[in-house]
CSV table of C-alpha atoms and ligand atoms in Angstrom, one decimal:
chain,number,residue,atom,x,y,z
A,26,UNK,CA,-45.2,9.1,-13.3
A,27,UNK,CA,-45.7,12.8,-12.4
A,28,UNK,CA,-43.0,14.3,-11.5
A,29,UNK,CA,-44.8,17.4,-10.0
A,30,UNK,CA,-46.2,14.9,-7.8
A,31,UNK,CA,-43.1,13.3,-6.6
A,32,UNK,CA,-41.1,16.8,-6.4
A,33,UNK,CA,-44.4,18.2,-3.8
A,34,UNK,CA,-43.9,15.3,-1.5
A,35,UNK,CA,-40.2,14.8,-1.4
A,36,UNK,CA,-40.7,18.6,0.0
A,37,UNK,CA,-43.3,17.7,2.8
A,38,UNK,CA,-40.7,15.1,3.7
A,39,UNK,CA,-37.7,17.3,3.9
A,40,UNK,CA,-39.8,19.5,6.4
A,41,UNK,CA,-40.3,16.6,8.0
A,42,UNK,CA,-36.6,15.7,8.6
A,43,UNK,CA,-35.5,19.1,8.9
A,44,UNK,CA,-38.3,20.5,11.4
A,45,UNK,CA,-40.2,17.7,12.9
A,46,UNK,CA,-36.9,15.9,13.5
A,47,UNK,CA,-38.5,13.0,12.1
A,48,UNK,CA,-36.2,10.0,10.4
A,49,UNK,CA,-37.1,9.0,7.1
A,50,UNK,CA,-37.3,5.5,7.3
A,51,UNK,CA,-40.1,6.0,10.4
A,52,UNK,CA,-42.2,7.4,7.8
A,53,UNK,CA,-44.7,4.9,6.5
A,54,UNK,CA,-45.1,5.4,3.3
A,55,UNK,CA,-48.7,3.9,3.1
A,56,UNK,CA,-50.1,5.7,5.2
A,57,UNK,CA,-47.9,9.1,5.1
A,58,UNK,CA,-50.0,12.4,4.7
A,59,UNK,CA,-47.0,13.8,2.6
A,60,UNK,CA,-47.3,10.9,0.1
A,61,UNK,CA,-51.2,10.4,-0.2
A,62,UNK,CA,-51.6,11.6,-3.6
A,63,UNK,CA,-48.5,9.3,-5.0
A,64,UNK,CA,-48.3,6.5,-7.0
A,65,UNK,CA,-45.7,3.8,-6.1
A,66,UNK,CA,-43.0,5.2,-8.4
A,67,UNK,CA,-43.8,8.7,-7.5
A,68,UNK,CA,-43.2,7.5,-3.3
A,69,UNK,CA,-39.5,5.9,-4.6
A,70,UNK,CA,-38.8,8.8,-6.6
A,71,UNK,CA,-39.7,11.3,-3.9
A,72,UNK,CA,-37.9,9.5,-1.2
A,73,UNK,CA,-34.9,9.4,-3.5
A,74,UNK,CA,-35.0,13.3,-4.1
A,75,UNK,CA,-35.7,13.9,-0.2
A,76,UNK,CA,-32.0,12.1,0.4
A,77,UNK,CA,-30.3,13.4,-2.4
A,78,UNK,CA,-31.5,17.2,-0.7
A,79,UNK,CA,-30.3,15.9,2.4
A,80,UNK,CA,-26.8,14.8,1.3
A,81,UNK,CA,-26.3,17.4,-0.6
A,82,UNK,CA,-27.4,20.1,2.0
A,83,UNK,CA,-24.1,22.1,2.6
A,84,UNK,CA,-22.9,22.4,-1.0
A,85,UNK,CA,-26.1,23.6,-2.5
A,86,UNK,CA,-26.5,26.0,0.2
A,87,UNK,CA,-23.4,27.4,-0.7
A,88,UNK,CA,-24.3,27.9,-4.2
A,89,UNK,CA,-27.7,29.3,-3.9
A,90,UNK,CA,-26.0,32.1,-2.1
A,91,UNK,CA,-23.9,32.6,-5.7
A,92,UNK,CA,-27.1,33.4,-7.0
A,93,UNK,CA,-29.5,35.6,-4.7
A,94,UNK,CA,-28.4,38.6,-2.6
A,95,UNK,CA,-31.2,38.1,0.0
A,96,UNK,CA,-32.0,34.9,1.5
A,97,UNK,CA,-35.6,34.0,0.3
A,98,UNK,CA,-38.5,32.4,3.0
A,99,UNK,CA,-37.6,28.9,4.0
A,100,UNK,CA,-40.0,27.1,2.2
A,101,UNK,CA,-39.0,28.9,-1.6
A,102,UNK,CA,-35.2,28.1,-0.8
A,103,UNK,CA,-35.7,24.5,-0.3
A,104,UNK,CA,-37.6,24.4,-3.6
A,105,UNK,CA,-34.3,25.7,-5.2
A,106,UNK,CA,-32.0,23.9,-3.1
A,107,UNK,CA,-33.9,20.6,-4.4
A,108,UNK,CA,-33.8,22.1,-8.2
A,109,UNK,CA,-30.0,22.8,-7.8
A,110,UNK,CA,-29.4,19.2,-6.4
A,111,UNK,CA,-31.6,17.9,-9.8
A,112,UNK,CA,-29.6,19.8,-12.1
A,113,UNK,CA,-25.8,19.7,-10.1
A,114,UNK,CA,-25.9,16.4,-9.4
A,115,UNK,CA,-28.8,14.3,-10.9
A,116,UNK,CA,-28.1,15.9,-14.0
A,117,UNK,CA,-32.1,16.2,-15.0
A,118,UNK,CA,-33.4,18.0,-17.7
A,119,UNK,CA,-33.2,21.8,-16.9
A,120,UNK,CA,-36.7,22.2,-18.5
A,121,UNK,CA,-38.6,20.1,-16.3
A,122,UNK,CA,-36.9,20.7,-13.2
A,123,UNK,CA,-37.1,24.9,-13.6
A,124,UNK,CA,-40.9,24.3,-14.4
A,125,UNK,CA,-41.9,22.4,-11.5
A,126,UNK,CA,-40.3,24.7,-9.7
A,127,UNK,CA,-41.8,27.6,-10.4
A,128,UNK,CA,-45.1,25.8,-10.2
A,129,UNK,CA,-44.2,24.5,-6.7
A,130,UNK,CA,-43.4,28.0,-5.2
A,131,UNK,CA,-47.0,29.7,-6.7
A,132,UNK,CA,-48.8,26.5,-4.6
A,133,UNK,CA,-46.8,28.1,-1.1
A,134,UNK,CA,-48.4,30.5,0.6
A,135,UNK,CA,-47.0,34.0,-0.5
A,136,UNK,CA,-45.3,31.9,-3.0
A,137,UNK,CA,-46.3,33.7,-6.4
A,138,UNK,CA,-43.9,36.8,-5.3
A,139,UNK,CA,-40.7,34.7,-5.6
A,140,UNK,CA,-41.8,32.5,-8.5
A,141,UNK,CA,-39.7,35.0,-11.0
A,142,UNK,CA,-36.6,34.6,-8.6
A,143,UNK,CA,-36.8,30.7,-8.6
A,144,UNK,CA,-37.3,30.9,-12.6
A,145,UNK,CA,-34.3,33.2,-12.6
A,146,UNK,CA,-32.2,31.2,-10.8
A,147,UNK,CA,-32.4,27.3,-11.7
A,148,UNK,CA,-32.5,28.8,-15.5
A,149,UNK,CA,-28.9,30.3,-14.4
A,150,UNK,CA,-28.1,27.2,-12.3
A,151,UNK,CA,-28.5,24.9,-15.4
A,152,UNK,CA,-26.4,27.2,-17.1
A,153,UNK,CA,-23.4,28.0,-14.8
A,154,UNK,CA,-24.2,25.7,-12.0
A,155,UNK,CA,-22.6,22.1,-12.4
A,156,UNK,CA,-19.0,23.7,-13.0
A,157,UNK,CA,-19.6,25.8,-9.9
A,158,UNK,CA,-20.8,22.6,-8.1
A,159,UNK,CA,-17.8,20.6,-8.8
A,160,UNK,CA,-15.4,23.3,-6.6
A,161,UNK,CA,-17.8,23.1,-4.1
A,162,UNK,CA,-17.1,21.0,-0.2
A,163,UNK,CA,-19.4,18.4,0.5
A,164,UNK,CA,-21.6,18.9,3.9
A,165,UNK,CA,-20.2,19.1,7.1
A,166,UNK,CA,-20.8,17.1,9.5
A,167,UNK,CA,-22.5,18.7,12.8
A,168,UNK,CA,-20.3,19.4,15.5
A,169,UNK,CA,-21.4,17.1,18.3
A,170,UNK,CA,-20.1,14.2,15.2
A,171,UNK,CA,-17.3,16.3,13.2
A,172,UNK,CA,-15.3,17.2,16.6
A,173,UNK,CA,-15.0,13.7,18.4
A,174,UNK,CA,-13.7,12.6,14.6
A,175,UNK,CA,-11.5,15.3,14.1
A,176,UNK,CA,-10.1,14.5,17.9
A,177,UNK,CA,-9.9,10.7,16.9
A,178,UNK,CA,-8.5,10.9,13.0
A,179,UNK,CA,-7.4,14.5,12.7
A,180,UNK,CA,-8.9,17.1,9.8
A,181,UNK,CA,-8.0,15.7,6.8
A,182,UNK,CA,-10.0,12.2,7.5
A,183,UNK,CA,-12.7,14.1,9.1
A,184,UNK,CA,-13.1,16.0,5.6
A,185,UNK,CA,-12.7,12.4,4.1
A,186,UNK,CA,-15.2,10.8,6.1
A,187,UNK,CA,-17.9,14.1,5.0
A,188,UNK,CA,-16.9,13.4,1.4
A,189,UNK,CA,-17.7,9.7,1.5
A,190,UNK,CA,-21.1,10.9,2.9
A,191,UNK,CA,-21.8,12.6,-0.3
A,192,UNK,CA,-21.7,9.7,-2.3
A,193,UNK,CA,-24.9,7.6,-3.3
A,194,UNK,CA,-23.9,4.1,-1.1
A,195,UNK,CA,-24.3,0.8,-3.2
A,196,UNK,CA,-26.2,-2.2,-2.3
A,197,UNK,CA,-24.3,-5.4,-0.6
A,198,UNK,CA,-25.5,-8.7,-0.4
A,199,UNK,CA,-24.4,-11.8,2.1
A,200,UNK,CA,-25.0,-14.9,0.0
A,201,UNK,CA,-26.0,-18.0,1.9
A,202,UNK,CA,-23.4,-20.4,2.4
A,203,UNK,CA,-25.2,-23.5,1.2
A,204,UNK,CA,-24.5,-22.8,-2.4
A,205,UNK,CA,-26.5,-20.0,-3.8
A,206,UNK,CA,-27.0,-20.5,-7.7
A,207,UNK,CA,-29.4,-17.5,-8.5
A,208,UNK,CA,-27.7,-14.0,-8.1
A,209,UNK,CA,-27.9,-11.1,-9.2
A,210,UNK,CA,-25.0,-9.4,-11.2
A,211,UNK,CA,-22.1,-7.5,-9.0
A,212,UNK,CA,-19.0,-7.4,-7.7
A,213,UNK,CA,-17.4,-9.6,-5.4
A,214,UNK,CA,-16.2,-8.1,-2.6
A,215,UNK,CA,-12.7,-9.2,-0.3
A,216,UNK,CA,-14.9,-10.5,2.6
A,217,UNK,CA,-17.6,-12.2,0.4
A,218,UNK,CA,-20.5,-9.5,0.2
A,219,UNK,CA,-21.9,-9.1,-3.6
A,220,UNK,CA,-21.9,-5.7,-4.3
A,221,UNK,CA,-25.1,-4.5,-6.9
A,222,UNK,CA,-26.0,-1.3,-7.8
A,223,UNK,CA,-29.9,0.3,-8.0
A,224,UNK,CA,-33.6,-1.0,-8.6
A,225,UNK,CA,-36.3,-3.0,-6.0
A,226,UNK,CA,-34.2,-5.6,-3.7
A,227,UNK,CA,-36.8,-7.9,-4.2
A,228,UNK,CA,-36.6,-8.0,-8.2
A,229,UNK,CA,-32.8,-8.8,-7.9
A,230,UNK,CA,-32.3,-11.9,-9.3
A,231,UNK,CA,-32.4,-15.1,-6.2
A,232,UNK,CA,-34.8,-12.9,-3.7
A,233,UNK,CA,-37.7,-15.6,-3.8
A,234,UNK,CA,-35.0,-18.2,-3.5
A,235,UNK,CA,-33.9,-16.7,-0.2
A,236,UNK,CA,-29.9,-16.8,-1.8
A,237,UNK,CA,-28.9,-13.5,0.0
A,238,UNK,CA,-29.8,-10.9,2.3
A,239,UNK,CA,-29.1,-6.9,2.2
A,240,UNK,CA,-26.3,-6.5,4.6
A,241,UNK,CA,-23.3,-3.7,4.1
A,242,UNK,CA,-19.9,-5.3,4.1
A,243,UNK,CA,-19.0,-3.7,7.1
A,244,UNK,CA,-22.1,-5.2,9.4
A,245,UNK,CA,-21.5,-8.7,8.0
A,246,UNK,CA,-18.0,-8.1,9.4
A,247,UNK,CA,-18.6,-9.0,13.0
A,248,UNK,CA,-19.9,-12.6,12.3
A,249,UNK,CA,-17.4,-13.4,9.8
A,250,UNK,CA,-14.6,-12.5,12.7
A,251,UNK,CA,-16.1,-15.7,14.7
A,252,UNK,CA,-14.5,-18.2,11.8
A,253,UNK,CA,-16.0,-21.8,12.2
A,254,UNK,CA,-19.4,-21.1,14.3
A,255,UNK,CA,-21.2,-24.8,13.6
A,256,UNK,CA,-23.0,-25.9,16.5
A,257,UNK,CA,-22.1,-23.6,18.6
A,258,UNK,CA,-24.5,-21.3,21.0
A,259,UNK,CA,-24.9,-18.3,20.1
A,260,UNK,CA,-27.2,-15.5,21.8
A,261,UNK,CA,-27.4,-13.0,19.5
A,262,UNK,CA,-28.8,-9.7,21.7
A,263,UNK,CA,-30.1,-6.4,19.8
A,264,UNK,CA,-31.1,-9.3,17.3
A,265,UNK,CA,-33.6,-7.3,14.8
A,266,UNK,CA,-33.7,-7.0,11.8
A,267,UNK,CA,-31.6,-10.1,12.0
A,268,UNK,CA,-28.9,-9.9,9.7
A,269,UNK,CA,-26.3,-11.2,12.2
A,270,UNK,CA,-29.0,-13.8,13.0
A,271,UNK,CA,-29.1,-15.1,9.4
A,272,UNK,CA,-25.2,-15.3,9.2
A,273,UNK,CA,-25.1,-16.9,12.4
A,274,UNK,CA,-27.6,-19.5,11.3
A,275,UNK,CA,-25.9,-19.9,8.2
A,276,UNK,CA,-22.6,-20.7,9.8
A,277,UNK,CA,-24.6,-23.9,11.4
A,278,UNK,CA,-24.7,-22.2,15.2
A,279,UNK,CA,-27.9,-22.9,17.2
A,280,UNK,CA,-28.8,-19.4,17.6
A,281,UNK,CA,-30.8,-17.6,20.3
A,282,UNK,CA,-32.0,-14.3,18.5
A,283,UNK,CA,-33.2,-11.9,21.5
A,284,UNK,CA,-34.7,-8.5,20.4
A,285,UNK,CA,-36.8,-5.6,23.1
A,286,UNK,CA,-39.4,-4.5,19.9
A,287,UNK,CA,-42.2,-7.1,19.2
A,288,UNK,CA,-42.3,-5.5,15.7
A,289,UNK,CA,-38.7,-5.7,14.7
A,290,UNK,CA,-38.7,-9.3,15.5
A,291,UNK,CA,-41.8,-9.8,13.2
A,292,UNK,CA,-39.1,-8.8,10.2
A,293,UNK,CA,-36.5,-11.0,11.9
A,294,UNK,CA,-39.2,-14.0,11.4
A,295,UNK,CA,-39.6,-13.1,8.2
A,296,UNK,CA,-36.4,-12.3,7.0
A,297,UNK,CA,-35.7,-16.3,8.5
A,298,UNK,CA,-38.3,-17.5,6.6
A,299,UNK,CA,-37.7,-16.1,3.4
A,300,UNK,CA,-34.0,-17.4,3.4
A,301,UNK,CA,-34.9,-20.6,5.0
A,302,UNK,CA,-32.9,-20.7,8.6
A,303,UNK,CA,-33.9,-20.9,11.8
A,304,UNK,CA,-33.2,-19.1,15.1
A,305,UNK,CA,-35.0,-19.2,18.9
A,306,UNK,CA,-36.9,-15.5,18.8
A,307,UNK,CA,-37.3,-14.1,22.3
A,308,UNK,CA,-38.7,-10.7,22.7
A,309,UNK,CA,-37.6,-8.9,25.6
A,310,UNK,CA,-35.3,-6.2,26.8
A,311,UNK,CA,-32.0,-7.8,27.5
A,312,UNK,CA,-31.2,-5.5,30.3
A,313,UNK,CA,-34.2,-7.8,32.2
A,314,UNK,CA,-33.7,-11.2,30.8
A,315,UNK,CA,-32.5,-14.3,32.7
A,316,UNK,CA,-31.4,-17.4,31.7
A,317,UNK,CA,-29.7,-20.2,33.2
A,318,UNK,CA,-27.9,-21.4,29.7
A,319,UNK,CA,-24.8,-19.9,29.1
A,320,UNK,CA,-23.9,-19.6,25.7
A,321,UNK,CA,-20.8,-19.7,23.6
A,322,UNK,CA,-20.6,-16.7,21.9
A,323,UNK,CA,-22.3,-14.2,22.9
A,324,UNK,CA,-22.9,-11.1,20.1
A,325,UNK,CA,-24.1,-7.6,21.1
A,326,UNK,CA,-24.8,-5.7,18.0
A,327,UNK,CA,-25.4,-2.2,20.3
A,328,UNK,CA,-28.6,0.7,19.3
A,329,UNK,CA,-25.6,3.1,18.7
A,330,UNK,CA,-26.0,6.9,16.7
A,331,UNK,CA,-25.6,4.8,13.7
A,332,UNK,CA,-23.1,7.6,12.4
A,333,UNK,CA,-21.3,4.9,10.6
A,334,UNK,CA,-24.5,4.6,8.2
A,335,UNK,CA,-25.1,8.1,7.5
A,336,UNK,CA,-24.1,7.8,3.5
A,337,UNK,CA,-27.5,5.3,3.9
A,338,UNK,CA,-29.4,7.9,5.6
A,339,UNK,CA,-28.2,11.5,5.3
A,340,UNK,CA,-31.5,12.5,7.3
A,341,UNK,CA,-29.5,11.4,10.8
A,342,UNK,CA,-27.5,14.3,11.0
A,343,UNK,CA,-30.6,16.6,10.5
A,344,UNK,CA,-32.1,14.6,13.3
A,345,UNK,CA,-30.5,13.2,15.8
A,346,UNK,CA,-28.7,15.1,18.5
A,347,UNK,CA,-25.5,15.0,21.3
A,348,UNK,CA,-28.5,14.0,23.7
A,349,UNK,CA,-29.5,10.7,22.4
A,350,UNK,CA,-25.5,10.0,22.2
A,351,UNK,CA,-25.5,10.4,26.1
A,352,UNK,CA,-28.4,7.8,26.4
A,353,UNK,CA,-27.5,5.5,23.9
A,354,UNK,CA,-23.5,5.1,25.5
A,355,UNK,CA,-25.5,4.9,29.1
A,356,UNK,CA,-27.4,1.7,27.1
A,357,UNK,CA,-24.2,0.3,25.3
A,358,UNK,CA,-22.2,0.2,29.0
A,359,UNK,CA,-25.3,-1.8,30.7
A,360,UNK,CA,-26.0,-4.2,28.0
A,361,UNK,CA,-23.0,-4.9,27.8
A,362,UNK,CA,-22.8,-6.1,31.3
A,363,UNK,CA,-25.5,-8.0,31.0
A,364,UNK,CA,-24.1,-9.7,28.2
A,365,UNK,CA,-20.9,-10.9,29.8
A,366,UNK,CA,-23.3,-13.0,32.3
A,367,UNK,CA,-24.3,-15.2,29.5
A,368,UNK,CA,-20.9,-16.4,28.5
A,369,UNK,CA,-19.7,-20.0,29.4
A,370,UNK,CA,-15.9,-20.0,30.6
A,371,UNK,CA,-13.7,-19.2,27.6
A,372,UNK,CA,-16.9,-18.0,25.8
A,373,UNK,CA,-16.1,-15.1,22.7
A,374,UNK,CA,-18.2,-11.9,23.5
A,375,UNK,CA,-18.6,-9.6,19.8
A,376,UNK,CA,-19.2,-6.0,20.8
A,377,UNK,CA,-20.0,-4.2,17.9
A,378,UNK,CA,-22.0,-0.7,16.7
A,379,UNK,CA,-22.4,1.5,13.5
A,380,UNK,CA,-20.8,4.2,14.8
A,381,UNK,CA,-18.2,6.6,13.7
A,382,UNK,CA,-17.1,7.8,17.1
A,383,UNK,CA,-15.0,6.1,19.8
A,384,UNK,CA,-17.3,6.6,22.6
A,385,UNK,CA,-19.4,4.0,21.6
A,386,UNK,CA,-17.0,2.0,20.8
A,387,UNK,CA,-12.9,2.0,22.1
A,388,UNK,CA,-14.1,3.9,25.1
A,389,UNK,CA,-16.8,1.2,25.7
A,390,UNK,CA,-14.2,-1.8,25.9
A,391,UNK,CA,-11.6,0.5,27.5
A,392,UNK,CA,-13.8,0.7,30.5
A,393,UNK,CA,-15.0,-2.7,30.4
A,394,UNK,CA,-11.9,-4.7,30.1
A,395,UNK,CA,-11.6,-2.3,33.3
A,396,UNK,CA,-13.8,-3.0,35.3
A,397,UNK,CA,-13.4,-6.8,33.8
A,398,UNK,CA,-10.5,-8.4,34.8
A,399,UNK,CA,-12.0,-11.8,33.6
A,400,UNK,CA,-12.6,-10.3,30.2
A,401,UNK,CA,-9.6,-10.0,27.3
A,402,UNK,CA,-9.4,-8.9,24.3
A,403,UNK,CA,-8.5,-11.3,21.4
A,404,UNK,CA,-6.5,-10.7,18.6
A,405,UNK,CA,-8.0,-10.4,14.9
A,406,UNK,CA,-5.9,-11.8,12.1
A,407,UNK,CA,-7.4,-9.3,10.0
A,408,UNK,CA,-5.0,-9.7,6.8
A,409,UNK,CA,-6.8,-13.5,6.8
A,410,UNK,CA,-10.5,-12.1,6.5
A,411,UNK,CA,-8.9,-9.6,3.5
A,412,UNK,CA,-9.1,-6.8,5.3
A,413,UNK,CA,-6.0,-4.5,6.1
A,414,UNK,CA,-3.8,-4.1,8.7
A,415,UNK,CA,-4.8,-0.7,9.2
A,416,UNK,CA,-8.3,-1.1,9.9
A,417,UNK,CA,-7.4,-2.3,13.7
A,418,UNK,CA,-7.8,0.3,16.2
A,419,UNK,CA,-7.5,0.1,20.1
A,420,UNK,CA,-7.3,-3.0,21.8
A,421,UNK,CA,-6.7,-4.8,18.5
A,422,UNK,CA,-10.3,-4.2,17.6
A,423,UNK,CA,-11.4,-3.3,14.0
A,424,UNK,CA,-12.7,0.3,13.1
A,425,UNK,CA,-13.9,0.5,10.1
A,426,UNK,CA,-14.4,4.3,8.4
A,427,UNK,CA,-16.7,5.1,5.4
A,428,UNK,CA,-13.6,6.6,3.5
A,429,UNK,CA,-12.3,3.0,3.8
A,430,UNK,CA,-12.5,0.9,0.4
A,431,UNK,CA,-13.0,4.1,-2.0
A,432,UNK,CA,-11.7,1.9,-5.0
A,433,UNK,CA,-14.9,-0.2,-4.4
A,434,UNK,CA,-17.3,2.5,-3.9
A,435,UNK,CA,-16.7,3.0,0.4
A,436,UNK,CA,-18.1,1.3,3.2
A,437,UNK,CA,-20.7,1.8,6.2
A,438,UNK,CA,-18.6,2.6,9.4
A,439,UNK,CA,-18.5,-0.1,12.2
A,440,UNK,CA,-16.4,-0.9,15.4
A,441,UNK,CA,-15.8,-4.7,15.7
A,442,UNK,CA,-14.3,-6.0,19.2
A,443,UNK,CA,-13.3,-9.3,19.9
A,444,UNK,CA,-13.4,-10.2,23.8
A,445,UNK,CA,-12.8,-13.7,25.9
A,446,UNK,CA,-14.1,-15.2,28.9
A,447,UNK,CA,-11.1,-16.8,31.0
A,448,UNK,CA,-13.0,-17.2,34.1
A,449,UNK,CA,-9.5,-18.4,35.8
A,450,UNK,CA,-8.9,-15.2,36.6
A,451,UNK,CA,-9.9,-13.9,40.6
A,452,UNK,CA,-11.9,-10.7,40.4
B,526,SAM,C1,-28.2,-2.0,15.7
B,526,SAM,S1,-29.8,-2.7,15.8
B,526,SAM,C2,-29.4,-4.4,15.6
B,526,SAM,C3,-29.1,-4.9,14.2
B,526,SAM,C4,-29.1,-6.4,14.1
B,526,SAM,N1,-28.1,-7.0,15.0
B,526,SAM,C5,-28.8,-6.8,12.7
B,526,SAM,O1,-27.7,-7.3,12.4
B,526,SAM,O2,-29.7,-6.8,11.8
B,526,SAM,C6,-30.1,-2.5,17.5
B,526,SAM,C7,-31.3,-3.3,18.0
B,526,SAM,O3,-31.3,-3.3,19.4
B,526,SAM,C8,-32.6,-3.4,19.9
B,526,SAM,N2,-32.6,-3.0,21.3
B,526,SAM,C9,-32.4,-1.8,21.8
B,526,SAM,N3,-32.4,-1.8,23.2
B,526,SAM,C10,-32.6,-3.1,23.5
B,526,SAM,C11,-32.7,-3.8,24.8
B,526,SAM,N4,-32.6,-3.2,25.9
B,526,SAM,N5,-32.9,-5.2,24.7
B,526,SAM,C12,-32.9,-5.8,23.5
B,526,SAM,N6,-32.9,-5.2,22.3
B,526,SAM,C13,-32.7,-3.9,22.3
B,526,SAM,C14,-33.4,-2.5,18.9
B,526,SAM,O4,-34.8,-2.9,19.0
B,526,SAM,C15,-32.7,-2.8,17.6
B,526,SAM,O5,-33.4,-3.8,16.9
């Protein structure tokens, strides 16, 4: 593997995130200009370093400033914020990382007059640097995320939430119910999910046998909350990539799997197919659909900011903005009104999203059970799924936060809420 090779396109990419306001996982890599020239293991490795810059954008700002007076051209300092987050953090050889450096900034144009200065400080960096890291805050988030959390938690969890962020996030399988024999090594977690650490999903031991699917803990939460589910009807709305689908079909429910993007519902088949369940697939926005069945669950698994999954994918903050939060909560409030029409009498509606902030989540059911009166929200025994106490927030729903589970190495955020149909009641 060159690393030269892998270093030049994980810097296309981060001028990607930081300036087209593109996310990372829209990129295809196939067909990428900024990873033409790569190999397979020089498009993992670069896509690694582009998220390790990304996480680590605040602190290594910070230090960079330790080491120049005068802030260099944009495109020299993210070639030393990437070598201080090699040498701080991913602790790589100080030779290499200084010398493709200094290579990198004579291929920019102007480069070759700030080549000494980058040479002069990684060499410094590798000498000085890691203790100075260590003192250093992790990033912050930006405000239109840090203030609604600070409003919701206070400072100190705010901070603790950022610091979580910071942390390279594990990998957590759901295992299928019907006895999985193959898996790969981990650590079992309280609600069930196998926790592994590094290398290609698909060479962990059981892929081919379909035993498990990549889920966070936190996402598989929302399902498991449904206890016994066999042969029940589910329609499972904002369906793709279908890990709620799998768990549903797992559980024995006949499931109606409903997703608006033709292509995300192509990995929903697949993902089905590869773990051997089944599911309905309907493509088509739910805010348009009709059907005459009513179902007895009904699970909306919201598009949301996705703040609770920024340790996965640092490059949301450097995109996303408080404009597509005002679009997304417009989306949240209508689907879930369409959802509530699809419930049979004493039906169980599952709101959930992967988001940090109450808007899209507390708010949401606030105003609903509202303007609702048929609607109430059920109580979750959340000591008997091995979860704490304190991990229910407003109208005894769960919030879960990524500084939640540190012992275990964190957890995605999610809001979980639990609401019944008694159709007794006159509206
Ligand atoms: C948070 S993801 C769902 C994740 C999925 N439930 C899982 O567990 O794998 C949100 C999904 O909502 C879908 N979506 C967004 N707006 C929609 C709409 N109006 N109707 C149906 N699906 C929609 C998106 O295509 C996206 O796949």
């Amino acid at each position: 593997m060159d690393s030269l090779n892998s270093r030049r396109a994980a810097l296309n990419l981060i001028c990607k995130v930081t300036d087209q306001k593109i996310m990372i996982n829209s990129i295809n890599a196939d067909s990428s200009s900024e990873l033409l020239n790569c190999d397979e293991l020089e498009k993992r490795a670069a896509m690694r370093l582009t998220l390790d810059y990304l996480r680590n954008f605040g602190p290594s700002s910070t230090l960079i400033k330790l080491y120049v007076k005068k802030t260099p051209p944009k495109g020299v300092l993210n070639i030393l914020q990437l070598g201080v987050v090699e040498l701080c953090v991913n602790k790589r050889a100080a030779y290499g990382v200084v010398n493709d450096a200094v290579n990198l900034t004579h291929e920019l144009n102007g480069g070759s007059a700030f080549s000494g200065l980058v040479n002069a400080v990684l060499r410094k960096v590798a000498k000085d640097g890691s203790e100075r890291w260590s003192k250093l805050r992790p990033s912050s988030l930006p405000a239109w995320i840090a203030r609604p959390i600070k409003k919701q938690h206070g400072k100190t969890i705010q901070k603790a939430i950022e610091k979580a962020h910071s942390v390279i996030p594990p990998i957590d399988l759901t295992l299928k119910k019907s006895g999985p024999s193959l898996l790969p090594e981990g650590k079992l977690m309280p609600n069930g999910s196998l926790r592994v650490r590094g290398g290609a999903v698909s060479s962990y031991t059981g892929y081919n046998e379909g035993n498990w699917w990549v889920q966070d803990a936190a996402a598989s939460m929302p399902v498991q909350l449904l206890g016994d589910i066999s042969n029940k009807k589910i329609l499972d709305i904002c369906a793709a990539p279908g890990g709620k689908t799998m768990q549903l079909a797992d559980g024995g429910a006949c499931v109606t799997a409903l997703d608006v993007s033709e292509s995300k519902m192509n990995r929903v088949r697949q993902n089905l197919k590869r773990v051997g369940l089944k599911a309905d697939l309907i493509v088509s926005d739910a805010l348009k659909w009709h059907s005459k069945k009513k179902f007895d669950v009904v699970l909306l698994d919201a598009p949301c900011s996705a703040t609770g999954t920024i340790r996965r994918h640092p490059d949301l903050p450097f995109v996303k903005t408080e404009k597509n939060l005002a679009d997304l909560i417009n989306i949240q409030k209508r689907l879930l009104d369409c959802a509530v029409n699809h419930l049979k009498p004493g039906g169980e509606l599952i709101y959930c999203t992967c988001s940090l902030l109450f808007s899209e989540g507390e708010d949401q059911i606030e105003e609903f059970l509202l303007n609702n009166p048929n609607m109430f929200a059920s109580k979750i025994n959340l000591e008997s799924f091995g979860l704490p106490k304190e991990w229910e927030s407003l109208h005894s729903s769960l919030r879960i936060r990524p500084d939640y589970w540190k012992e275990f190495g964190a957890i995605d955020g999610f809001f979980v809420s639990k609401l019944i149909k008694n159709n007794s009641v006159k509206i």
